[in-house]
Short mmCIF file of C-alpha atoms and ligand atoms in Angstrom, two decimals:
data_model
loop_
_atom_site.label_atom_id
_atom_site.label_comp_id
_atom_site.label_asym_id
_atom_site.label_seq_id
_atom_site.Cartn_x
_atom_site.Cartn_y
_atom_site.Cartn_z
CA UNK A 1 -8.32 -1.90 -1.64
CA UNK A 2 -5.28 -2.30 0.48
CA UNK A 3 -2.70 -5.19 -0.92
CA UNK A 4 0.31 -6.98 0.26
CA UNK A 5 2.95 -7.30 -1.80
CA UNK A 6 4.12 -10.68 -3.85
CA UNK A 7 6.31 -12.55 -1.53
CA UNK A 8 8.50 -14.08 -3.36
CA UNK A 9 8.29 -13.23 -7.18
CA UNK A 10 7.34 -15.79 -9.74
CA UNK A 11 9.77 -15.92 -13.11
CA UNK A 12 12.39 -14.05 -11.08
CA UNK A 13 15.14 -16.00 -12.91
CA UNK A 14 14.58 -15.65 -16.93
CA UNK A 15 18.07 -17.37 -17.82
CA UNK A 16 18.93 -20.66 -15.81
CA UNK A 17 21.43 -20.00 -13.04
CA UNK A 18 24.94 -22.18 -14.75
CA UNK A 19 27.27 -21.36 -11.68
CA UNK A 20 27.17 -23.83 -8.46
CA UNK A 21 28.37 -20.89 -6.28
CA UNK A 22 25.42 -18.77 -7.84
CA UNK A 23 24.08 -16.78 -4.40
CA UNK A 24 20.41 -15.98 -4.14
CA UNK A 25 19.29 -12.70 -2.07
CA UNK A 26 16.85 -10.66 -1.00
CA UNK A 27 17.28 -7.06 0.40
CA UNK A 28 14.84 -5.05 1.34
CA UNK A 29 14.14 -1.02 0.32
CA UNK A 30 14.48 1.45 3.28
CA UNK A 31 12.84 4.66 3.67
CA UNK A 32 14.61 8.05 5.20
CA UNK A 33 13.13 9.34 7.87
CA UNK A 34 16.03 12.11 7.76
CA UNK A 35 17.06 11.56 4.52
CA UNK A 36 20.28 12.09 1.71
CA UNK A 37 19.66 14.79 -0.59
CA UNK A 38 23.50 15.74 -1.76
CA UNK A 39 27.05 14.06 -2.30
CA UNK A 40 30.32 15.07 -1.18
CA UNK A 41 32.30 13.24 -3.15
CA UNK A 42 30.20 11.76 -6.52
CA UNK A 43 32.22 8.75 -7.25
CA UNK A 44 32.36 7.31 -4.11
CA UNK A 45 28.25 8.43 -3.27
CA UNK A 46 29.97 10.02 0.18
CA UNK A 47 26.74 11.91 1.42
CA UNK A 48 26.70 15.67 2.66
CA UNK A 49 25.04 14.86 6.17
CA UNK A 50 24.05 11.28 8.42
CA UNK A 51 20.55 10.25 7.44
CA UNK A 52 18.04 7.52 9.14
CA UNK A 53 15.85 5.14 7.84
CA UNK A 54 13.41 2.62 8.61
CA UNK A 55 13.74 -0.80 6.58
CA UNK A 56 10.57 -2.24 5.40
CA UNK A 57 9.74 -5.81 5.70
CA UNK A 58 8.66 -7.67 2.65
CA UNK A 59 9.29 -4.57 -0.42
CA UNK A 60 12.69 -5.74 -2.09
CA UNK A 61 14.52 -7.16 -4.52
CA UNK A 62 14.85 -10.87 -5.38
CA UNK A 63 18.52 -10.94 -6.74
CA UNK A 64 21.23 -13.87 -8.25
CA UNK A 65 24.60 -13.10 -8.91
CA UNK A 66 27.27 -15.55 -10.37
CA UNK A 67 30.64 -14.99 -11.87
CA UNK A 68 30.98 -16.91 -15.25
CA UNK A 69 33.53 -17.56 -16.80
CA UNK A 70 34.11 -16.72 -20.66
CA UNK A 71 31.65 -13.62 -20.11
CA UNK A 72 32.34 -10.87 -22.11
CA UNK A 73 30.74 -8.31 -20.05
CA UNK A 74 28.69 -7.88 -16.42
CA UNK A 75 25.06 -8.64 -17.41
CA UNK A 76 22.22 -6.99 -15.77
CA UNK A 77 18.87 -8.64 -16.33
CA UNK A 78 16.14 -6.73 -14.17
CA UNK A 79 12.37 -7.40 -14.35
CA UNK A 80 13.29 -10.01 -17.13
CA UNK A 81 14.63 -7.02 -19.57
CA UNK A 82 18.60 -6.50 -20.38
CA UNK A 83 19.18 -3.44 -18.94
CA UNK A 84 22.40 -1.26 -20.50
CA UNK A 85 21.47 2.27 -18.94
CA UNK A 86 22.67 4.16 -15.47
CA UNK A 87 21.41 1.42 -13.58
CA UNK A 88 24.20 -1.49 -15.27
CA UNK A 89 26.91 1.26 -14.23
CA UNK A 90 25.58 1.17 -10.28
CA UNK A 91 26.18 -2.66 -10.60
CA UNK A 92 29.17 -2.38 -12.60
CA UNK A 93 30.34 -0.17 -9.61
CA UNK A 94 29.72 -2.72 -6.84
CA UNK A 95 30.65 -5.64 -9.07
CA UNK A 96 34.16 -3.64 -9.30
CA UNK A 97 34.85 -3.37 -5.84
CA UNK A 98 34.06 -7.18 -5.11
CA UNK A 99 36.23 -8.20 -7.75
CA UNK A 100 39.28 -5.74 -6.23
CA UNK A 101 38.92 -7.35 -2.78
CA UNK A 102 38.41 -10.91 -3.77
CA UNK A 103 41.00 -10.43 -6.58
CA UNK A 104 38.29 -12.72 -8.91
CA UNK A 105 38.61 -11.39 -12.18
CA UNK A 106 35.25 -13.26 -13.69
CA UNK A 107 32.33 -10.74 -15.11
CA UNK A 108 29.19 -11.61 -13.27
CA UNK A 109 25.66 -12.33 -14.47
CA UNK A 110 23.06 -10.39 -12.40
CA UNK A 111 19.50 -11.18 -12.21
CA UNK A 112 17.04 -9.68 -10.18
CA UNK A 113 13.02 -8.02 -9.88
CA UNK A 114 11.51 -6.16 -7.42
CA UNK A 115 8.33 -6.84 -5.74
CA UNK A 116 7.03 -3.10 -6.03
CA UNK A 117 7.14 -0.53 -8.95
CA UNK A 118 10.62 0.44 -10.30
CA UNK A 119 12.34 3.47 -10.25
CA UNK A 120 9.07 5.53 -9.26
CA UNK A 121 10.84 6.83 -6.00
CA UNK A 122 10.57 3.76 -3.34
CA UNK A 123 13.85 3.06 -3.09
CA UNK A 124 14.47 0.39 -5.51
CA UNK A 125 18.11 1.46 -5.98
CA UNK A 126 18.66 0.81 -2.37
CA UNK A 127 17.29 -2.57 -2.19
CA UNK A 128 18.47 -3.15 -5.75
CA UNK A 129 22.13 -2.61 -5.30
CA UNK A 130 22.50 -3.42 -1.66
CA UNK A 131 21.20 -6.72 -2.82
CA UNK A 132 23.83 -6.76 -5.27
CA UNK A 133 26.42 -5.82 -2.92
CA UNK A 134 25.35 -8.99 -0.52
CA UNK A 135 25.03 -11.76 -3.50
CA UNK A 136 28.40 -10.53 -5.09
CA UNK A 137 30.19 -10.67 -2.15
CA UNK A 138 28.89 -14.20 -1.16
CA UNK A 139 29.33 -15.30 -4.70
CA UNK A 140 33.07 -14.13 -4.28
CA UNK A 141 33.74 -16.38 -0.95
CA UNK A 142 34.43 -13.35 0.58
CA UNK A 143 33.91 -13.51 4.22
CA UNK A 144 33.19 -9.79 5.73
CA UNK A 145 31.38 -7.88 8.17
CA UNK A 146 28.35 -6.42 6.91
CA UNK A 147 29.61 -2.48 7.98
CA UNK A 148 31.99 -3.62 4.63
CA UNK A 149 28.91 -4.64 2.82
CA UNK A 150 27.37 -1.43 3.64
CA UNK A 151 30.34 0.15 2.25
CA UNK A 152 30.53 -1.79 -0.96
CA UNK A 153 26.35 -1.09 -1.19
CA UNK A 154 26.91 2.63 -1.14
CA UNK A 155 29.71 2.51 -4.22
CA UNK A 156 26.38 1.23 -6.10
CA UNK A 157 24.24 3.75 -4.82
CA UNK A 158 23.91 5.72 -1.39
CA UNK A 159 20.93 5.02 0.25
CA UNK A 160 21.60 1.24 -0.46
CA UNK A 161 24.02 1.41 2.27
CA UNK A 162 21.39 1.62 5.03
CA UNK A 163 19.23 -1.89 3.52
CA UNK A 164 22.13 -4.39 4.81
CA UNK A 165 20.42 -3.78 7.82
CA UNK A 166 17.18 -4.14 9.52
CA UNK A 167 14.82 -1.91 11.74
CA UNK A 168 16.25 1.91 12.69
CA UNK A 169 19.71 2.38 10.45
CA UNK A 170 21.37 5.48 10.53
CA UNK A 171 24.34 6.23 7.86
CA UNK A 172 26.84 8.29 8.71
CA UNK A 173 28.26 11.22 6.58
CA UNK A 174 31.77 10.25 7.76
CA UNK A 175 35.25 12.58 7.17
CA UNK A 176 37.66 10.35 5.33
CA UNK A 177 38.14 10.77 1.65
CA UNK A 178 37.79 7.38 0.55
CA UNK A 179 34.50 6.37 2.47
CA UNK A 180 35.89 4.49 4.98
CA UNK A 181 34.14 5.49 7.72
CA UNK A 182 30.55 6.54 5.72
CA UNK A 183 29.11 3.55 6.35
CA UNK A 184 25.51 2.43 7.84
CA UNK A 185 24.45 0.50 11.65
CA UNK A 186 21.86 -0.27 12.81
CA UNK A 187 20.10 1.46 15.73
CA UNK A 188 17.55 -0.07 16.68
CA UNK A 189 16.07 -3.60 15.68
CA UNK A 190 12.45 -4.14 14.05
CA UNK A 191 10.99 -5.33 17.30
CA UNK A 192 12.35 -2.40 18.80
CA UNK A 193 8.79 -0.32 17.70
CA UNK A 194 6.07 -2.26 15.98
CA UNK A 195 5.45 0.82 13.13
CA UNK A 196 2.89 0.03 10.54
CA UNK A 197 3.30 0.95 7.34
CA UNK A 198 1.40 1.79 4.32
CA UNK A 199 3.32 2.66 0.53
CA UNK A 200 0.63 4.83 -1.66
CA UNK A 201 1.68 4.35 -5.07
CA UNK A 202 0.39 7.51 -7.40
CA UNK A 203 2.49 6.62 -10.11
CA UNK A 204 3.95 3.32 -10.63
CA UNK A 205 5.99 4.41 -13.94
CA UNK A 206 9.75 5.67 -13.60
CA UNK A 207 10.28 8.77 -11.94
CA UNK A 208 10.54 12.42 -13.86
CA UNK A 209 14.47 13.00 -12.16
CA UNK A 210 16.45 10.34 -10.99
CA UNK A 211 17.95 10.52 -7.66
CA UNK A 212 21.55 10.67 -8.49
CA UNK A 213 21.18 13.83 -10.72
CA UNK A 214 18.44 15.17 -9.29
CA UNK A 215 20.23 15.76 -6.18
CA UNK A 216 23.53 17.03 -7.46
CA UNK A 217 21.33 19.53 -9.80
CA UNK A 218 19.58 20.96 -6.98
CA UNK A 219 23.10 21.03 -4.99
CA UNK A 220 24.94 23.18 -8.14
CA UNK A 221 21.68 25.69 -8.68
CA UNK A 222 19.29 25.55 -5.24
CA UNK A 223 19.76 28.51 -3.30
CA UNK A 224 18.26 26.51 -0.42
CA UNK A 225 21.11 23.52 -0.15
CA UNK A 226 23.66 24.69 2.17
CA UNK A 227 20.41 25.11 4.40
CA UNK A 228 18.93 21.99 3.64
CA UNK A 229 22.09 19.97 4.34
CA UNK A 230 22.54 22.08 7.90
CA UNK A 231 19.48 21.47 9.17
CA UNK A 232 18.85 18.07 7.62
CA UNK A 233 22.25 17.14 9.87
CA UNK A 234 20.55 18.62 13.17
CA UNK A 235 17.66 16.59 12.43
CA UNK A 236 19.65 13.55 12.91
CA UNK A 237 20.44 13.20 16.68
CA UNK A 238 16.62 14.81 17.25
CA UNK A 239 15.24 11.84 15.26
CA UNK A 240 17.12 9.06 16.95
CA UNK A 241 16.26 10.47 20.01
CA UNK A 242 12.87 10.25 18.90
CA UNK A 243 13.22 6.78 18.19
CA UNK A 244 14.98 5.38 20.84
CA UNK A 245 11.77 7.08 23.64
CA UNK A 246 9.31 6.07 20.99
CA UNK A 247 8.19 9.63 20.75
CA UNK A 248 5.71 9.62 17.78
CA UNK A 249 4.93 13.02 17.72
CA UNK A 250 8.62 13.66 17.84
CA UNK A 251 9.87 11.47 14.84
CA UNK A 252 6.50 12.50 13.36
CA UNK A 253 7.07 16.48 13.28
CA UNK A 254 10.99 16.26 12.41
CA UNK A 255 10.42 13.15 9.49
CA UNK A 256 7.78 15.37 8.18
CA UNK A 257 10.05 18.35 8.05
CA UNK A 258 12.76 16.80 6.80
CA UNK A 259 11.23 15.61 3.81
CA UNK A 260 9.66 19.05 3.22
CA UNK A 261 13.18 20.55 3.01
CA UNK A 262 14.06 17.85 1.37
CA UNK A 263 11.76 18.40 -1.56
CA UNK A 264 12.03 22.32 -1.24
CA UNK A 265 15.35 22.45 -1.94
CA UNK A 266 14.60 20.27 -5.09
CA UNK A 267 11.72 22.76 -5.99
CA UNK A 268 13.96 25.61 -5.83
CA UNK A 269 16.90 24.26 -8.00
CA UNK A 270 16.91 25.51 -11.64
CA UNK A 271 15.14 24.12 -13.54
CA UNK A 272 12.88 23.30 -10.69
CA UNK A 273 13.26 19.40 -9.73
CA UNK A 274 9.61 18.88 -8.94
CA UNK A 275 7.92 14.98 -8.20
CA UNK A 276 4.60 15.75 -6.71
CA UNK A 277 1.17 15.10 -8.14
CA UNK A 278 -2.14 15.68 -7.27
CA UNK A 279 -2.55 12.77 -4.98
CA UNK A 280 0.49 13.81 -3.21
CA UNK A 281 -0.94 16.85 -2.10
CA UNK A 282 -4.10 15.48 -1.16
CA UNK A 283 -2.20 12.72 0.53
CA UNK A 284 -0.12 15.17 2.31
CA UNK A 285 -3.67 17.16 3.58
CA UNK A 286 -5.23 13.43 4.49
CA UNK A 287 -2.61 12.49 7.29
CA UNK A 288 -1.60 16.03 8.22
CA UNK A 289 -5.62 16.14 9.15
CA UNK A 290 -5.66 13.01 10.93
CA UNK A 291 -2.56 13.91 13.02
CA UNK A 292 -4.37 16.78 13.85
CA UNK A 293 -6.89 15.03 15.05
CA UNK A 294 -4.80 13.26 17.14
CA UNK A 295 -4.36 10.18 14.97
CA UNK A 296 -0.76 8.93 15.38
CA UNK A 297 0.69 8.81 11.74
CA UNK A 298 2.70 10.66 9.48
CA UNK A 299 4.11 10.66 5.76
CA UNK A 300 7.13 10.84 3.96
CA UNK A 301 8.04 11.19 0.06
CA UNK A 302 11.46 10.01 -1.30
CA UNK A 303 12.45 11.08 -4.56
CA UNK A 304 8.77 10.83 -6.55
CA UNK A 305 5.42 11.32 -6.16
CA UNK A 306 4.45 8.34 -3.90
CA UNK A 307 3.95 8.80 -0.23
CA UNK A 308 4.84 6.22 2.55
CA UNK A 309 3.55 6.53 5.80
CA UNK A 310 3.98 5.32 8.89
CA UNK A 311 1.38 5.13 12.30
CA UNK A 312 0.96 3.20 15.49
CA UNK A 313 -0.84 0.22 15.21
CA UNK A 314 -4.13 0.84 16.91
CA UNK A 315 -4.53 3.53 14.31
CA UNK A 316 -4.51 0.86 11.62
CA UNK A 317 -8.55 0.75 10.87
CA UNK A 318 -9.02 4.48 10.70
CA UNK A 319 -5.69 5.05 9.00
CA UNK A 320 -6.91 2.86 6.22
CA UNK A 321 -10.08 3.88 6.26
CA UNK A 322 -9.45 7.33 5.67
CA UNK A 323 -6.41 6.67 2.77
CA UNK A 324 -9.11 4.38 0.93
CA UNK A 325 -11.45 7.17 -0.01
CA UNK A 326 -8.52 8.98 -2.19
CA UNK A 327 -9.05 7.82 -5.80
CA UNK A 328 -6.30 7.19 -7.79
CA UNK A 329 -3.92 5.90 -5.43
CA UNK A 330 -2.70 1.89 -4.87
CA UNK A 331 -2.61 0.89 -1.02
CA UNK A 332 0.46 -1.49 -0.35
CA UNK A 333 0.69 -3.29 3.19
CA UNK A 334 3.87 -3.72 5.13
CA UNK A 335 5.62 -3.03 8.64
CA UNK A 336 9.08 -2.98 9.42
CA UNK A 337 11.82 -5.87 8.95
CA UNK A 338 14.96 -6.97 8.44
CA UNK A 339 17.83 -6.32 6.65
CA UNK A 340 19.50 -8.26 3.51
CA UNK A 341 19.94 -11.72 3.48
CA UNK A 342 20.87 -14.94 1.64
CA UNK A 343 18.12 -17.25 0.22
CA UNK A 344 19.90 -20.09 -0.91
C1 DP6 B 1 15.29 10.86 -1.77
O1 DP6 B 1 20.48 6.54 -2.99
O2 DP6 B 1 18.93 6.67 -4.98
O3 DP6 B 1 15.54 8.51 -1.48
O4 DP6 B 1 23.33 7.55 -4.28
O5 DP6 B 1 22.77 8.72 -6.39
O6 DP6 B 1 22.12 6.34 -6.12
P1 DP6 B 1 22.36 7.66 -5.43
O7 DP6 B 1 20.96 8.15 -4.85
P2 DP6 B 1 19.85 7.36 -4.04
O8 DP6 B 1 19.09 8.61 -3.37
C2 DP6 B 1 18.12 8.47 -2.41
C3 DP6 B 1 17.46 9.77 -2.16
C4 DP6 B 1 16.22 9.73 -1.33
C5 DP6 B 1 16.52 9.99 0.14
C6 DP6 B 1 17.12 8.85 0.95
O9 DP6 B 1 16.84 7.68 0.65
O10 DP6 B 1 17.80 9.17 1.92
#
């Protein structure tokens, strides 16, 4: 059965919001078509090459923050549990920045769930803490351009730079030291090419590697990195190209690549750094065969073992049709959208 996703989530807030400038978001996850698989610089999450991404429309994360004062400590509350692991240092991380350009001192509470599964490799980090990055800086007053917002996102984590905006984003590497200039744009706009897109869950529970550590393991012990990061930076201009002449087969073969590479770097680091499972593979067979056949689609897998993919939209029925008779794996509906923005 294919599903949509819940719109807006219900018991999204579990403690009552106290501050009046209390900002509501929601940001959306994104999903590399040429993706980020390495840091230059750790602390600042400066990446080793540009990567592009498509934003999807309704996957996200519903998010409050408000600075309170006479709080001890910044307070992460996600999927209505307290969280105190990697993921309250991320927020600690944008929180910190905020505070050091708004000069407001105040710890900040933040709540927020996602609409899709957690840490399984869909890019809850990005809309996570580029949702974060947008309610903070609201809640601060502080007036900025969103390439600033980008910037803050990415102190958080990397690919949450690229979910500030909507449709085609591509994030450049950048030179400078301190980040300045590795920051995400947009491209091209959602309407620019009507995509559809479909989100195969295998596993809904957290991923085996995280992203953050899975990455800089496979850049201190893959022998395949340096290549990886080469040739995942002269993917770049061929994918944009791709994009802007709507060339399916084009962004098709090079997204396809790219996340191949991607993962085979990971698979040669050691210990291997390995996400796949079963369905993956026969996911990976299903659409290859239908491309073949002259289907337009084509897949991609971020950091776990569940596939998105992506396909023109007369290819919808047989597309489904075909990803239905796989057992074991949860359909999600969505196309592309927009990027972050304030509910309330
Ligand atoms: C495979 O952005 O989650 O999804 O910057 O360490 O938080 P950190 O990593 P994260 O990594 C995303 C990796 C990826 C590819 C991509 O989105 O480009």
């Amino acid at each position: 059965m294919i599903r949509s996703v819940e719109l807006l989530p219900k018991d999204w807030e579990l403690v009552p919001v106290v501050e009046k400038n209390a900002v509501r978001v929601f940001s959306p996850s994104n999903i590399a078509v040429a993706k980020y698989w390495g840091k230059r610089d750790l602390a600042l999450n400066l990446p080793t090459n540009d990567s592009v991404s498509i934003t999807l429309k309704d996957f996200g994360s519903f998010t409050t923050v408000e600075f309170l004062a006479g709080l001890e400590n910044d307070e992460l509350i996600l999927n209505g549990s307290i969280e105190s692991s990697e993921k309250i240092t991320k927020v600690i991380a944008v929180l910190n920045e905020v505070r050091k350009l708004s000069g407001k001192s105040h710890k900040a509470r933040v709540q927020s769930r996602n609409n899709f599964p957690t840490a399984a490799g869909l890019a809850s980090s990005a809309s996570g803490l580029s949702a974060v990055a947008l309610a903070a800086v609201r809640a601060a007053g502080l007036d900025i351009p969103a390439s600033k917002i980008s910037e803050i996102a990415r102190r958080g984590s990397g690919s949450a730079a690229r979910s500030i905006f909507g449709g085609f984003v591509q994030w450049k590497a950048g030179k400078e030291l301190d980040g300045s200039d590795s920051v995400a744009e947009n491209f091209k706009p959602a309407s620019h090419w009507n995509l559809v897109v479909r989100v195969l869950v295998v596993r809904a529970t957290a991923k085996t590697h995280a992203s953050t550590s899975g990455m800089e393991h496979t850049r201190k012990t893959s022998p395949y990195f340096e290549s990886w990061v080469n040739s995942a930076q002269r993917d770049v201009a061929e994918i944009l190209n791709a994009i802007e002449n709507k060339n399916f087969n084009e962004l098709a073969n090079i997204a396809e690549s790219n996340c191949l590479r991607m993962h085979a770097s990971a698979m040669a680091a050691r210990p291997t750094v390995f996400y796949w499972q079963p369905q993956t593979l026969a996911l990976i067979q299903e659409i290859s065969d239908l491309r073949r056949g002259g289907v337009p689609v084509f897949y991609t897998i971020d950091a776990g073992p569940n596939v998105v993919c992506f396909f023109e939209k007369d290819a919808t029925d047989v597309v489904d049709r075909a990803l239905e008779r796989i057992e074991g794996v949860q359909i999600l509906r969505t196309t592309i959208g927009e990027g972050a923005r304030v509910l309330s």
